[in-house]
Short mmCIF file of C-alpha atoms in Angstrom, two decimals:
data_model
loop_
_atom_site.label_atom_id
_atom_site.label_comp_id
_atom_site.label_asym_id
_atom_site.label_seq_id
_atom_site.Cartn_x
_atom_site.Cartn_y
_atom_site.Cartn_z
CA GLN A 1 135.42 70.10 122.53
CA VAL A 2 137.54 69.71 119.45
CA GLN A 3 139.43 66.01 119.70
CA LEU A 4 141.80 64.91 116.69
CA ALA A 5 141.94 61.26 116.37
CA GLU A 6 144.71 59.49 114.51
CA SER A 7 145.04 55.94 113.27
CA GLY A 8 146.87 53.92 110.72
CA GLY A 9 150.10 53.45 111.86
CA GLY A 10 152.00 50.67 111.79
CA LEU A 11 155.20 48.75 111.41
CA VAL A 12 155.89 48.56 107.23
CA GLN A 13 158.87 47.85 105.09
CA PRO A 14 160.73 49.97 102.89
CA GLY A 15 158.84 50.71 99.80
CA ASP A 16 155.14 50.18 101.15
CA SER A 17 152.08 52.24 101.74
CA LEU A 18 150.26 53.21 104.79
CA ARG A 19 147.23 55.64 104.76
CA LEU A 20 146.82 57.69 108.13
CA SER A 21 143.63 59.05 109.15
CA CYS A 22 142.74 61.70 111.29
CA ALA A 23 139.16 62.09 112.55
CA ILE A 24 137.75 65.48 113.82
CA SER A 25 135.03 65.63 116.54
CA GLY A 26 133.48 68.64 118.21
CA ARG A 27 133.86 70.92 115.06
CA THR A 28 133.51 70.57 111.24
CA PHE A 29 136.73 71.12 109.23
CA SER A 30 134.90 73.92 107.32
CA SER A 31 137.35 76.88 107.72
CA GLY A 32 140.99 77.06 108.15
CA GLN A 33 143.78 74.49 107.83
CA MET A 34 144.96 70.90 108.97
CA GLY A 35 148.07 69.86 108.83
CA TRP A 36 150.58 66.34 109.61
CA PHE A 37 153.49 66.84 111.59
CA ARG A 38 156.02 64.06 112.42
CA GLN A 39 158.65 63.49 115.43
CA ALA A 40 161.51 61.02 115.37
CA PRO A 41 163.16 60.73 118.57
CA GLY A 42 165.29 62.91 120.01
CA GLU A 43 164.13 65.50 117.02
CA GLU A 44 161.82 68.42 117.50
CA ARG A 45 158.37 67.93 115.82
CA LYS A 46 158.56 68.78 112.21
CA PHE A 47 156.08 69.78 109.23
CA VAL A 48 154.88 67.15 106.80
CA ALA A 49 151.73 68.44 104.91
CA ALA A 50 148.80 70.44 105.09
CA ILE A 51 145.76 71.67 103.63
CA ARG A 52 143.52 74.65 103.56
CA ARG A 53 139.74 74.19 103.71
CA SER A 54 139.32 77.27 101.57
CA GLY A 55 140.61 76.13 98.01
CA GLY A 56 142.05 73.18 99.07
CA TYR A 57 145.56 74.30 98.69
CA THR A 58 147.96 71.79 99.99
CA TYR A 59 151.29 71.89 101.08
CA TYR A 60 154.55 69.57 101.81
CA THR A 61 158.27 69.55 103.06
CA ASP A 62 160.28 68.55 100.20
CA SER A 63 161.38 65.06 101.65
CA VAL A 64 157.74 63.87 100.57
CA LYS A 65 156.67 65.44 97.77
CA GLY A 66 155.62 63.02 94.96
CA ARG A 67 155.59 60.49 98.35
CA PHE A 68 152.55 61.65 100.50
CA THR A 69 149.46 63.11 99.63
CA ILE A 70 147.22 65.22 102.06
CA SER A 71 143.35 65.08 101.71
CA ARG A 72 140.19 65.23 103.07
CA ASP A 73 136.51 63.94 103.30
CA GLY A 74 133.99 66.42 104.22
CA ALA A 75 131.24 63.84 104.61
CA LYS A 76 133.70 61.92 107.14
CA ASN A 77 135.01 65.09 108.84
CA THR A 78 138.55 63.10 108.32
CA VAL A 79 141.87 64.02 106.85
CA TYR A 80 144.13 61.55 105.51
CA LEU A 81 148.05 61.19 104.60
CA GLN A 82 148.39 58.52 102.13
CA MET A 83 152.07 57.57 102.23
CA ASN A 84 153.55 55.66 99.52
CA SER A 85 157.18 54.68 98.67
CA LEU A 86 157.94 54.85 102.71
CA LYS A 87 161.62 54.96 103.63
CA PRO A 88 163.28 54.21 106.96
CA GLU A 89 163.72 57.98 107.57
CA ASP A 90 159.93 58.49 107.49
CA THR A 91 159.69 56.65 110.69
CA ALA A 92 158.35 58.88 113.18
CA VAL A 93 155.28 59.41 115.47
CA TYR A 94 152.69 61.06 113.20
CA TYR A 95 150.68 63.99 114.50
CA CYS A 96 147.53 65.64 112.52
CA ALA A 97 146.76 69.13 114.05
CA ALA A 98 143.97 71.99 113.09
CA ALA A 99 143.66 75.29 112.91
CA PHE A 100 140.02 76.33 112.44
CA ASN A 101 140.31 80.20 112.43
CA GLY A 102 141.93 81.89 109.67
CA ILE A 103 144.28 81.54 107.40
CA LEU A 104 148.14 80.49 108.84
CA SER A 105 150.69 82.59 107.42
CA SER A 106 153.18 79.93 108.81
CA ILE A 107 151.28 77.05 107.72
CA ARG A 108 154.58 74.99 108.43
CA THR A 109 155.17 76.10 112.46
CA PRO A 110 153.62 73.91 114.79
CA SER A 111 152.98 76.84 117.21
CA ARG A 112 150.53 77.95 115.43
CA TYR A 113 147.89 74.98 115.54
CA ASP A 114 145.96 75.12 117.78
CA TYR A 115 144.48 71.58 118.28
CA TRP A 116 146.68 68.50 118.22
CA GLY A 117 145.64 64.29 118.05
CA GLN A 118 147.68 62.27 120.02
CA GLY A 119 149.73 60.64 117.65
CA THR A 120 150.16 57.27 115.67
CA GLN A 121 153.77 55.69 115.42
CA VAL A 122 154.68 54.59 111.63
CA THR A 123 157.97 52.61 111.68
CA VAL A 124 159.75 51.84 108.21
CA SER A 125 161.97 49.01 108.75
CA SER A 126 162.94 45.92 106.94
#
C-alpha cells in the first residue's frame, strides 16, 4: 500500500524559508513523477512543482520559479520542496502527489496523480 506523508509546514514570516518533505512508503520512487500542489481556502488545488524520476526534469508554476526547488533523495525515498523568500500568497495546505506509472503528459493536472498525502499547512504572515 502506497502512502505519502508530508511534513515541514508551519507559521513563518514573509521572506523566511521552509523545507517540506514527502516520505514515500510502500513503493520506491524509481519511475514516474512526483508533484507538489497547494490549496488555499476557497480555492481549487493548484500545481506548484513536479519532478520526473527519469532525467530528473523539474517543473514549476511561474509564481514560485526562482524561489522554490523540488528535489529527491533516493536513499530516503523522499521528495522535498525547498521554499525560500516566502510570501503571504504562498499560504496554503501543501500536498505531495505521486504517479509512478508512465510519464504524464499533463504533469500539472491534479487528477492525473494516483496517490496523495494528507497535506501540511504553510502560513506566511507577519
